[in-house]
CSV table of C-alpha atoms in Angstrom, one decimal:
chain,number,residue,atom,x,y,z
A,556,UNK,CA,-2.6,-13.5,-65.7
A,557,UNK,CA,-6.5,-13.3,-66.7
A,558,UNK,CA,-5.6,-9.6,-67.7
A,559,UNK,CA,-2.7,-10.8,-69.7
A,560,UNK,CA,-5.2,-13.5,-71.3
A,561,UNK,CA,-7.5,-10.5,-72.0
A,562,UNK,CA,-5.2,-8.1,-73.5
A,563,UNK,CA,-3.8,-10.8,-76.1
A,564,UNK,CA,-7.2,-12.2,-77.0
A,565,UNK,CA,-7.9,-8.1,-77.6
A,566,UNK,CA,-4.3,-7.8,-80.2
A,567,UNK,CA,-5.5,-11.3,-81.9
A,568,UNK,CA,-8.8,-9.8,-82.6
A,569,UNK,CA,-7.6,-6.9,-83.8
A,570,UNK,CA,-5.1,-8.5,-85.9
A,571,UNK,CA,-7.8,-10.1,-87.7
A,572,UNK,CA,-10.1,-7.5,-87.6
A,573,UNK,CA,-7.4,-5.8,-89.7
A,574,UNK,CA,-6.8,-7.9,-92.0
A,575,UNK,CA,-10.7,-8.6,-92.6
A,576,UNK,CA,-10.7,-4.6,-92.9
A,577,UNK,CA,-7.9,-4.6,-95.3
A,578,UNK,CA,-9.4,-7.5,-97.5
A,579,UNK,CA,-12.7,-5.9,-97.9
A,580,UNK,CA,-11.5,-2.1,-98.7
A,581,UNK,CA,-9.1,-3.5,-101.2
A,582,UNK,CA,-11.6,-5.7,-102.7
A,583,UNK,CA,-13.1,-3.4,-105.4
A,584,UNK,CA,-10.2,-2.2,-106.7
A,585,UNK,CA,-8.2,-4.0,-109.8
A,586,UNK,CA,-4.6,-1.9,-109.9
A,587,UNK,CA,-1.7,-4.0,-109.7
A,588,UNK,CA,-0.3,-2.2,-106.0
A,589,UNK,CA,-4.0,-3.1,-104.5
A,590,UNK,CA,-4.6,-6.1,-105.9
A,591,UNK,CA,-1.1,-7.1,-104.2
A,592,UNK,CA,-2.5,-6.0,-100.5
A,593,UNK,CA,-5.5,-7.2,-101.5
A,594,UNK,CA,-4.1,-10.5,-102.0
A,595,UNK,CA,-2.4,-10.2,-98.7
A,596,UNK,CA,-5.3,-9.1,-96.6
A,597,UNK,CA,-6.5,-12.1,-98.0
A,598,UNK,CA,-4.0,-14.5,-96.8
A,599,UNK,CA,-3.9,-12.8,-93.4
A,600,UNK,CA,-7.6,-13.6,-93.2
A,601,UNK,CA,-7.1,-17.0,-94.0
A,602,UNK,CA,-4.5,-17.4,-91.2
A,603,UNK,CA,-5.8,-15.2,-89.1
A,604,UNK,CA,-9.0,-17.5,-88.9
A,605,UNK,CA,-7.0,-21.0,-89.3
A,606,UNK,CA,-5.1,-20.4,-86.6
A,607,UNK,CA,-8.7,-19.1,-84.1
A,608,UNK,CA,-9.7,-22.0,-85.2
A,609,UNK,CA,-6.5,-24.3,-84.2
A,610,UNK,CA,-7.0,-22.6,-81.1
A,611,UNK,CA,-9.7,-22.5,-80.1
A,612,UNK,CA,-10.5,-25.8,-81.0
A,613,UNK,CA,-7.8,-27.1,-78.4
A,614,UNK,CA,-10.2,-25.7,-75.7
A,615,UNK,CA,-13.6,-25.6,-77.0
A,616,UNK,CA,-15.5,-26.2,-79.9
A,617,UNK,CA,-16.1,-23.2,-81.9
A,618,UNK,CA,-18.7,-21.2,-82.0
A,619,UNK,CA,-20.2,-24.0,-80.0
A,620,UNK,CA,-20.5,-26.1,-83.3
A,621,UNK,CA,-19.3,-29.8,-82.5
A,622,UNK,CA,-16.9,-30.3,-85.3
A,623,UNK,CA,-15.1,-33.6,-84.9
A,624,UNK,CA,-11.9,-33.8,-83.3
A,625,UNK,CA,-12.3,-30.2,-81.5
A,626,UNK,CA,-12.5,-29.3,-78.0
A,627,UNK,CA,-9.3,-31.6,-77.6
A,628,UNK,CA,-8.3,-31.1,-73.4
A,629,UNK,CA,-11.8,-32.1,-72.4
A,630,UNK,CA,-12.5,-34.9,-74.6
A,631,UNK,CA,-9.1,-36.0,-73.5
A,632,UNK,CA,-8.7,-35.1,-69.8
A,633,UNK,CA,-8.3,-38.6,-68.8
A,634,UNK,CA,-5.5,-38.7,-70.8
A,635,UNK,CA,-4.1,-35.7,-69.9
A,636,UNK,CA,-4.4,-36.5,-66.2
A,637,UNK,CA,-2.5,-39.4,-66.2
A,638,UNK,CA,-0.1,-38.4,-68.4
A,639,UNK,CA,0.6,-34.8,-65.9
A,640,UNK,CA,0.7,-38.0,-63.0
A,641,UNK,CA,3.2,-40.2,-65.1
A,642,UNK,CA,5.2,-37.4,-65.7
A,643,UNK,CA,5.5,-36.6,-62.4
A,644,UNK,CA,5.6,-39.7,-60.8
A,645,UNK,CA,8.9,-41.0,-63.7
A,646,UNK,CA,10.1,-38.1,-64.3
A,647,UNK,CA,9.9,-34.7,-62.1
A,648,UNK,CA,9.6,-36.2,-59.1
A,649,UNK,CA,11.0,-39.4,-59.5
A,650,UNK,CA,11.5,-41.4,-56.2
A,651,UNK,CA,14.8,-42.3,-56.9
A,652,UNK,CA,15.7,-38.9,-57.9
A,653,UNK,CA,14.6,-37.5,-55.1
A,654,UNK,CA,16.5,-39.8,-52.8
A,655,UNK,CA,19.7,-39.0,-54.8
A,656,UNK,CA,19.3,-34.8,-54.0
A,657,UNK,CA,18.3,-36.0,-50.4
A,658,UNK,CA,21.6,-37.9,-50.0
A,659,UNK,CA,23.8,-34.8,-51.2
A,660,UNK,CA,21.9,-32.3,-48.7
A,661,UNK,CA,24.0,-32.0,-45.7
A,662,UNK,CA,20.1,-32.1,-43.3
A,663,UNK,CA,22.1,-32.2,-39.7
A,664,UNK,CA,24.5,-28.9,-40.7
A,665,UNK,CA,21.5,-27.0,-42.4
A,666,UNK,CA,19.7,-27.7,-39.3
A,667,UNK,CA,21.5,-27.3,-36.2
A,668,UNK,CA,22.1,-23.4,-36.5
A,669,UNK,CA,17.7,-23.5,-36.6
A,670,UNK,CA,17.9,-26.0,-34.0
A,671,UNK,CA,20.0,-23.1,-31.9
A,672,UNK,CA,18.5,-20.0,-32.8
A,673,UNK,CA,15.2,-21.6,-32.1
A,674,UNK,CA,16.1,-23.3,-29.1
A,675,UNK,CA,17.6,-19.5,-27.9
A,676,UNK,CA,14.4,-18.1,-28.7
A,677,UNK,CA,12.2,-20.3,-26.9
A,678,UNK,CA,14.5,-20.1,-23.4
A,679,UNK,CA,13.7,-16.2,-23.5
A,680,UNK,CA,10.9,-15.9,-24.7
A,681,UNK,CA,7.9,-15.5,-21.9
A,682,UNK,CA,5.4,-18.6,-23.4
A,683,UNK,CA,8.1,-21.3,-22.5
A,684,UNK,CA,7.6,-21.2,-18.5
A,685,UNK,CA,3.6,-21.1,-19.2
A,686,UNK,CA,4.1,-24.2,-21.3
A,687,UNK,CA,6.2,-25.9,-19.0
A,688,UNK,CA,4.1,-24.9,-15.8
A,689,UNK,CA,1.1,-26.2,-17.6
A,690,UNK,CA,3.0,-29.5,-18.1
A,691,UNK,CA,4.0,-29.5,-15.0
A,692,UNK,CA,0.8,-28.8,-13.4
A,693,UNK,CA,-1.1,-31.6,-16.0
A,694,UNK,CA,0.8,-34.2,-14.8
A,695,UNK,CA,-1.9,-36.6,-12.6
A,696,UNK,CA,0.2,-38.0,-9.1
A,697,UNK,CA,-3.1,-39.8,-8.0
A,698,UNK,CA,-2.1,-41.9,-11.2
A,699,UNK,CA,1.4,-41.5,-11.4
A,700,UNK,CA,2.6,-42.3,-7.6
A,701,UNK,CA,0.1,-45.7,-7.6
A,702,UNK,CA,2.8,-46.7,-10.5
A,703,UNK,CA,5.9,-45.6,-8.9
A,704,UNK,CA,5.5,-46.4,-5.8
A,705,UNK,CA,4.2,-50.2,-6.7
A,706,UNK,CA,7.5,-50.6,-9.3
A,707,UNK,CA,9.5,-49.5,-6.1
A,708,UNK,CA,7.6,-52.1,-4.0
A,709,UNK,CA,8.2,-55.0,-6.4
A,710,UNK,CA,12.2,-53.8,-6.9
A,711,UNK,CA,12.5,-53.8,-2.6
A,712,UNK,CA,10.7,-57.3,-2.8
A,713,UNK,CA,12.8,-58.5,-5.0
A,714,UNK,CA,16.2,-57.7,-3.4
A,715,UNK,CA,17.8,-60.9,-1.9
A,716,UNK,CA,18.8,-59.6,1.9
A,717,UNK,CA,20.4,-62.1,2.8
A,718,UNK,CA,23.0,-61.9,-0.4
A,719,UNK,CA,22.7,-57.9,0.5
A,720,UNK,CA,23.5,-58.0,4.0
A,721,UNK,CA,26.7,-60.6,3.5
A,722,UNK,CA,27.9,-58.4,0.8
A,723,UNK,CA,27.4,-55.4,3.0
A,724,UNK,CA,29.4,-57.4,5.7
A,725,UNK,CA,32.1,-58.0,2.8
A,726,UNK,CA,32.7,-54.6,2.3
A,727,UNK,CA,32.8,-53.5,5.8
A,728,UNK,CA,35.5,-55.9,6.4
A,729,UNK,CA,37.2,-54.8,3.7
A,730,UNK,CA,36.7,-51.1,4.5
A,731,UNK,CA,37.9,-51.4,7.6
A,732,UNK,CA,34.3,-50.6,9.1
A,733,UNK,CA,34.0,-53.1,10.9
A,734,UNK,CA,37.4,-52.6,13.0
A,735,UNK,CA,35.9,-48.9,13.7
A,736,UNK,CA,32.7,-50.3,14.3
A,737,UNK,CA,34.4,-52.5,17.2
A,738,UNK,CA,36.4,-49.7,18.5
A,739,UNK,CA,33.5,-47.1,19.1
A,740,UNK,CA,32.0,-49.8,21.4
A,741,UNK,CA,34.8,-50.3,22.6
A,742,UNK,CA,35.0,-45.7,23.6
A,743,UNK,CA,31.4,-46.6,24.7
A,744,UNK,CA,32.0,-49.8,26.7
A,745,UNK,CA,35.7,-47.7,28.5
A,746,UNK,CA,33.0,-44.8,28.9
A,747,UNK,CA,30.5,-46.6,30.9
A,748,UNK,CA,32.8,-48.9,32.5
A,749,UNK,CA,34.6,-45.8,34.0
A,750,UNK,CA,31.7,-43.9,35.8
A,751,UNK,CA,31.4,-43.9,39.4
A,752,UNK,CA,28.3,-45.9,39.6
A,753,UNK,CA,29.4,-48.6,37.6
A,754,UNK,CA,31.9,-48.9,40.1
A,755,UNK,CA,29.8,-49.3,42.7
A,756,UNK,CA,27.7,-51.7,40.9
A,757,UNK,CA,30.9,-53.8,40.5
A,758,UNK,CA,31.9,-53.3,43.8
A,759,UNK,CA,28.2,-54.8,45.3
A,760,UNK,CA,28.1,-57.4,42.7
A,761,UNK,CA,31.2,-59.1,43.5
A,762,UNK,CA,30.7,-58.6,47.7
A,763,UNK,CA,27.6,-60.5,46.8
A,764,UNK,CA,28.9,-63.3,44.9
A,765,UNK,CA,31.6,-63.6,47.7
A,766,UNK,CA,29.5,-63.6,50.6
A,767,UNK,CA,27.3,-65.7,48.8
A,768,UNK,CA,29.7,-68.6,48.8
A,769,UNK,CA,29.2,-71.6,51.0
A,770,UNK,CA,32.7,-73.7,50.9
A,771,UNK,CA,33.3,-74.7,54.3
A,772,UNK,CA,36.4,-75.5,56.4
A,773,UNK,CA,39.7,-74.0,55.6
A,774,UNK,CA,38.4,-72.6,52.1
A,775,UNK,CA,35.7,-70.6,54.3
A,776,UNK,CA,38.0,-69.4,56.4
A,777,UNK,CA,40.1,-67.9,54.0
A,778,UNK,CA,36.9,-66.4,51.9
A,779,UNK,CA,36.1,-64.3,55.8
A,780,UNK,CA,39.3,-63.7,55.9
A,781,UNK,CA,39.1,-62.1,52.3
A,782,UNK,CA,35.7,-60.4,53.1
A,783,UNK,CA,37.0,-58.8,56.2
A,784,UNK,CA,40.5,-57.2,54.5
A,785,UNK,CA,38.3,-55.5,51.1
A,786,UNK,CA,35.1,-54.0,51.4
A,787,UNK,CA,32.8,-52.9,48.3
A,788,UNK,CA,34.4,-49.7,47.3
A,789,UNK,CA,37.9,-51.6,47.0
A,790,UNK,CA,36.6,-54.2,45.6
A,791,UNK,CA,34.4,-52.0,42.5
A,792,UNK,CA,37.5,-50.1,42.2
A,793,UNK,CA,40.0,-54.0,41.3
A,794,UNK,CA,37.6,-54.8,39.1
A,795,UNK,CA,37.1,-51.3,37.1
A,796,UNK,CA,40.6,-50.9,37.1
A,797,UNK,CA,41.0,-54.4,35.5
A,798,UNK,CA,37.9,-54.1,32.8
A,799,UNK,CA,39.3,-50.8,31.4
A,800,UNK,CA,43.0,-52.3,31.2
A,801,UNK,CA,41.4,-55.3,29.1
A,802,UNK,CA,39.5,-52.6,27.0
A,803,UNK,CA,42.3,-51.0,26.6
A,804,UNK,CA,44.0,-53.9,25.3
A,805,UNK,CA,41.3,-54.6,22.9
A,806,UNK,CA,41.5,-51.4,21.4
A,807,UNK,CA,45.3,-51.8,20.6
A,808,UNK,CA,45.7,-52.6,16.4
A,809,UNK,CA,46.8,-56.2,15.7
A,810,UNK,CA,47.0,-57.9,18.8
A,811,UNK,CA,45.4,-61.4,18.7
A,812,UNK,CA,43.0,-60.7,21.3
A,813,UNK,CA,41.9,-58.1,19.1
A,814,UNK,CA,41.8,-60.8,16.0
A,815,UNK,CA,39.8,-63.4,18.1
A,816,UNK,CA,37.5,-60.7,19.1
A,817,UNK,CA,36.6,-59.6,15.4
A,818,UNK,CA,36.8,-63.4,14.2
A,819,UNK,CA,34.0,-64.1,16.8
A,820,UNK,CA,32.5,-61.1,16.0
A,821,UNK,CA,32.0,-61.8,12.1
A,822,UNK,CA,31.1,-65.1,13.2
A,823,UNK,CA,28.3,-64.3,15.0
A,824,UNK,CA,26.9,-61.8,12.4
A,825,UNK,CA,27.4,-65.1,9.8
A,826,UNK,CA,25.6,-66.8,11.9
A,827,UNK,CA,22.6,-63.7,12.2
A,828,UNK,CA,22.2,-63.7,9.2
A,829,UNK,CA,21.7,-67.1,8.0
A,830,UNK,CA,19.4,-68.1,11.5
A,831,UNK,CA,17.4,-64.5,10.4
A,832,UNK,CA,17.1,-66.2,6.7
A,833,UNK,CA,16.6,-69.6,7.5
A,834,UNK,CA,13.4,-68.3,9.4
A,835,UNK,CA,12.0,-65.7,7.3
A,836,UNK,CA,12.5,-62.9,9.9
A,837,UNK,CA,14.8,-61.0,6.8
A,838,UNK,CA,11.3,-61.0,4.5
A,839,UNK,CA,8.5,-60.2,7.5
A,840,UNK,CA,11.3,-57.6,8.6
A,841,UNK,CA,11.4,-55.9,4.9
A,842,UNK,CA,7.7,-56.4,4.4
A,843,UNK,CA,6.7,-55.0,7.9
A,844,UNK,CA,8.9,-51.7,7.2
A,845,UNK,CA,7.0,-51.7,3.4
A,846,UNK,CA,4.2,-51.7,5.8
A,847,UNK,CA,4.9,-48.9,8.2
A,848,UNK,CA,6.6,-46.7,5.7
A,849,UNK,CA,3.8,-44.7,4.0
A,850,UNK,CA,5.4,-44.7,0.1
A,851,UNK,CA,2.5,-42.9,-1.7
A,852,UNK,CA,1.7,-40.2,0.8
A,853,UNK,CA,6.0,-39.4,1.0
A,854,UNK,CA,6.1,-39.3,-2.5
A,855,UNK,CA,3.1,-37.6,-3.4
A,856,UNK,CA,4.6,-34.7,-1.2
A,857,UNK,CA,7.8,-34.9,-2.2
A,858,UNK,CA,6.3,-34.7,-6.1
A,859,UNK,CA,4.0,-32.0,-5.4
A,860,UNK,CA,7.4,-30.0,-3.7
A,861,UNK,CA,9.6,-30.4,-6.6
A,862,UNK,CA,7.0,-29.0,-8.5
A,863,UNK,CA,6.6,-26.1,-6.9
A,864,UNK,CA,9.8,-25.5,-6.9
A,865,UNK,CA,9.8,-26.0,-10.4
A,866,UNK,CA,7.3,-23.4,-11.4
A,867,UNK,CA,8.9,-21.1,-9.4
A,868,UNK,CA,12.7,-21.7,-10.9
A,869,UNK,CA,10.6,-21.2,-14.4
A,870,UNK,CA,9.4,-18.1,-13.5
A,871,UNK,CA,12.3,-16.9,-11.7
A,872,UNK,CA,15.1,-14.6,-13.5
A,873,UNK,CA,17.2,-17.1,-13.1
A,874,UNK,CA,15.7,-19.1,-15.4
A,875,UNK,CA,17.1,-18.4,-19.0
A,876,UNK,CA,20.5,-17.3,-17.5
A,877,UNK,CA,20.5,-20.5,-16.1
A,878,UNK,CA,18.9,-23.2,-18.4
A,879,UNK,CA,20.9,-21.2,-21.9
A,880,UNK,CA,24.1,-22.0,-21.1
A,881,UNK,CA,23.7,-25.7,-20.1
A,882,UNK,CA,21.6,-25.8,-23.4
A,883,UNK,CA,24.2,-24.0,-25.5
A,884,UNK,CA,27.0,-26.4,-24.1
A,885,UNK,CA,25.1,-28.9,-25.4
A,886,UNK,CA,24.6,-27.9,-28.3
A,887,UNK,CA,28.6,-27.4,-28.6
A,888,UNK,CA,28.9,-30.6,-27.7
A,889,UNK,CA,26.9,-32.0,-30.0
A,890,UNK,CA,27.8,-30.3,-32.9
A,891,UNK,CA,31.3,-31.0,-32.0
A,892,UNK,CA,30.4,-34.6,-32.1
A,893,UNK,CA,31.0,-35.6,-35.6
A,894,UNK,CA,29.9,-39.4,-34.7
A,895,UNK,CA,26.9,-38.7,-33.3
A,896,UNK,CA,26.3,-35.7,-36.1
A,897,UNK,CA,26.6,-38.4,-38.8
A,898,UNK,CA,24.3,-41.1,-36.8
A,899,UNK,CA,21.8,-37.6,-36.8
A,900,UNK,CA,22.4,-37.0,-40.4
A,901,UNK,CA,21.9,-40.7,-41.7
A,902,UNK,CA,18.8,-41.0,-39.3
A,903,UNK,CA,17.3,-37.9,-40.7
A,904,UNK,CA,17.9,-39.2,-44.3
A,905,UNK,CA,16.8,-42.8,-43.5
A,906,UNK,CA,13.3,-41.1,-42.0
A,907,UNK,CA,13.1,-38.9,-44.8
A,908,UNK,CA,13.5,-41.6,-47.7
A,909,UNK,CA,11.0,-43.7,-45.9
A,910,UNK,CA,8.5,-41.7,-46.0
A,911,UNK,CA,9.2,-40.7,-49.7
A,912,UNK,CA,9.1,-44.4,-49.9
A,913,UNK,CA,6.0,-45.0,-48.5
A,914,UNK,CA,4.1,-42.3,-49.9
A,915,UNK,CA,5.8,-41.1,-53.2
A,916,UNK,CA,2.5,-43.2,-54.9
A,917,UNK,CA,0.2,-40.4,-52.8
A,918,UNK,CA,1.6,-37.2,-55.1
A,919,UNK,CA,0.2,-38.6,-58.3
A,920,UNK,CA,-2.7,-39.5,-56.7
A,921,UNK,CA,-2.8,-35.6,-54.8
A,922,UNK,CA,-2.5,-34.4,-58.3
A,923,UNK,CA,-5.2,-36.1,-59.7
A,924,UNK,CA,-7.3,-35.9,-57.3
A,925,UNK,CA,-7.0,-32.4,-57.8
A,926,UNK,CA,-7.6,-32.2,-61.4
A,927,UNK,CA,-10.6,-34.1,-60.9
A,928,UNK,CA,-12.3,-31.9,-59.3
A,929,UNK,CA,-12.0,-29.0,-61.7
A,930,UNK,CA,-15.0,-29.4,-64.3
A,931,UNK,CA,-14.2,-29.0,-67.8
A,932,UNK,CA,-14.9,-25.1,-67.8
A,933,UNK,CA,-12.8,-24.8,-65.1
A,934,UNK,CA,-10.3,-27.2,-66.3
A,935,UNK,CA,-10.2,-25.1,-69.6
A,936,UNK,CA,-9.9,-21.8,-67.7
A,937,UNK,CA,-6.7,-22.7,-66.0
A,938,UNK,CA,-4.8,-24.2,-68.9
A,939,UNK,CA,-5.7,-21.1,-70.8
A,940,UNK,CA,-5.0,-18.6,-67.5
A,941,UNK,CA,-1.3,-20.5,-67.7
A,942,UNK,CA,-0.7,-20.8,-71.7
A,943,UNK,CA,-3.5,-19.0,-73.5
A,944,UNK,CA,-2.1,-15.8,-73.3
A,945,UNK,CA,1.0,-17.5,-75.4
A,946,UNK,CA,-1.4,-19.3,-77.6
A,947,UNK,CA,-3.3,-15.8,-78.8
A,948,UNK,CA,0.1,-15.1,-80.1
A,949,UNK,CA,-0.1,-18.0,-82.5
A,950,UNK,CA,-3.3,-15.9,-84.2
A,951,UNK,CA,-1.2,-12.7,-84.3
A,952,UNK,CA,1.6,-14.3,-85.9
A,953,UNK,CA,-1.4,-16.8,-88.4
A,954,UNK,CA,-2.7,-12.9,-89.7
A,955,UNK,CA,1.1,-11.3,-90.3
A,956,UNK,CA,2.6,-14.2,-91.6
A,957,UNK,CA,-0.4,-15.5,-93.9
A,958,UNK,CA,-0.6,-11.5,-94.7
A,959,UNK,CA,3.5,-11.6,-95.8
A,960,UNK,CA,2.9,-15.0,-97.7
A,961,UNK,CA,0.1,-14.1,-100.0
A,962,UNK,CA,2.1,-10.5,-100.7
A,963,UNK,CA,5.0,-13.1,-101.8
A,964,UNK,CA,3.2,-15.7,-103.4
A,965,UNK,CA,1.0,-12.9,-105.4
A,966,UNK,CA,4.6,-11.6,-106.0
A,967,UNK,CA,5.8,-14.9,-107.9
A,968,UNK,CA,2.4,-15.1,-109.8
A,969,UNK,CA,3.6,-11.3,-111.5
A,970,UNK,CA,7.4,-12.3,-111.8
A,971,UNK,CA,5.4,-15.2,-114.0
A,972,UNK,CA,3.2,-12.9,-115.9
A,973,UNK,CA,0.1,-14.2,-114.0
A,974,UNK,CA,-2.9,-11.3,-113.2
């Protein structure tokens, strides 16, 4: 551009150096052919040098001389600046203009192939496991934990048991746990009940209890007379034989012993529960097992082994074969999505005007801020860097066409008889 600048500030010069030359080596002679150029020359001279002075006077005063209303941008830059900032506050870059072309771009369509191509290239690219090890490896469990472990503290304090356990009793009985629950003691009662010692156990217990009888007269006679016919091993072996018919009874489905059995049974647990409430054994139990149970140091290792095993995954080949897919599904899915596209699209826009919104003000002020710090020189230098190359066309044009006017007018003046 500055050569440009040059090159046409050359042509205007020599423009009017030619028409200077012209008007001088025409000037002594009198016949009617020169006295025709002469009279041109002498125009072009005249235009040549009106129109240097037109421009020049836009940028500085010339030949340094202050003639009034010269030097026009920097006596008027004030001006000029706000005028640049009004016209591109009202006018080029209007606010409501630019909301208008935002609301006819289609943002979420324009930018979910990017969002793709990028997102592909960062999966296999080799700086995304660094990254993520480094966030991984940044994250602080001496501060973290503390906060977890205390939020899971106050969530276990605040659970009602006693509302917990009655609705875990609820759904047993509606499960049909609790009828399971009754016939594996039931398999562990027949199983102990059956062994050879607890026969013998039996057997000596009742012998005892017999023997230990003191009835007298004809009742005592008959309870010898009992004593005498069984012995111990008989006797164990009546009373196994009858505890594992009555378990056996028990374990058959929807007999009332059965019922009475499992209406006593979730009786008694009713009944737990509420003596366990009623005395605050449910909250010492719970706070005693918060006690014992040593949150932070099980969750600091169970945090410091699902990282490791997350750095390693990252660095693994597994890693992009197995992350770009589920990421690529996603991104089907959500371009798929038209609802949610939209909610994107109007989001992006709404985020978008805002900010136009809030700082549409800020590119007039950018602008002048920017002119402001130009001095006048400089100020002068890029006006005439941008236009002044057009502008040394206006003094070509001032020489040639004052040159071609005075040939005409000088023209008339003979067609009228005037020397």
């Amino acid at each position: 551009m500055a050569n440009d600048l040059r090159k046409n500030k050359h042509i205007a010069n020599i423009s009017l150096g030619v028409m200077a030359t012209g008007f001088a080596a025409t000037l002594p002679f009198g016949g009617a052919g020169l006295s025709l150029l002469h009279v041109g020359f002498e125009a072009g001279v005249i235009g040549g040098l009106a129109d240097w002075f037109a421009v020049t006077a836009l940028f500085r005063h010339p030949l340094r001389i202050p003639i009034p209303h010269t030097a026009l941008l920097p006596r008027n830059r004030k001006k000029m600046s706000d005028g640049i900032v009004r016209v591109l506050e009202d006018r080029l870059l209007a606010k409501e203009s630019m909301i208008e072309k935002l609301q006819q771009i289609e943002l979420a369509k324009q930018l979910l192939p990017a969002l793709r191509q990028a997102a592909h290239s960062a999966v296999h690219s080799e700086r995304l496991p660094h990254l993520l090890e480094g966030a991984l490896r940044a994250i602080e469990l001496e501060k973290l934990v503390p906060v977890l472990s205390g939020e899971i503290r106050s969530a276990v304090e605040r659970i009602d048991l006693e509302a917990a356990l009655r609705g875990f009793l609820r759904n047993a009985v509606e499960n049909g746990v609790d009828e399971r629950l009754l016939d594996l003691l039931l398999e562990r009662a027949e199983e102990w009940a059956s062994t050879e010692g607890m026969r013998r156990e039996l057997g000596n217990a009742a012998m005892q209890l017999v023997k230990g009888l003191n009835l007298g007269g004809l009742m005592q006679f008959a309870v010898n007379a009992f004593i005498g016919y069984l012995d111990e091993d008989r006797l164990g072996t009546m009373l196994q034989s009858f505890i594992l018919t009555k378990i056996h009874e028990l374990k058959v489905q929807g007999t009332d012993r059965r019922a009475v059995i499992m209406k006593h049974l979730h009786q008694g647990l009713e009944m737990l529960i509420s003596r366990l409430a009623e005395t605050g054994q449910l909250d010492a139990l719970r706070d005693e097992l918060l006690a014992s149970f040593d949150l932070d140091g099980e969750m600091t290792r169970l945090f410091e082994s699902l990282r490791e095993k997350g750095i390693a995954f990252l660095h693994s080949e597994d890693f992009a074969a197995k992350v770009w897919p589920m990421l690529e599904s996603l991104l089907d899915r959500l371009e798929e999505n038209q609802g949610l596209v939209q909610d994107a699209e109007q989001w992006l826009k709404g985020q978008i005007a805002g900010l136009i919104e809030r700082n549409h003000t800020k590119i007039g002020s950018f602008v002048k801020e920017n002119l402001d710090r130009l001095d006048n020189d400089q100020l002068v230098e890029l006006i005439e860097d941008k236009v002044g190359q057009d502008l040394q066309w206006i003094r070509v044009n001032g020489a040639v066409c004052g040159f071609l006017i005075g040939l005409l007018l000088r023209l008339i003046e003979m067609g009228f008889g005037y020397n």
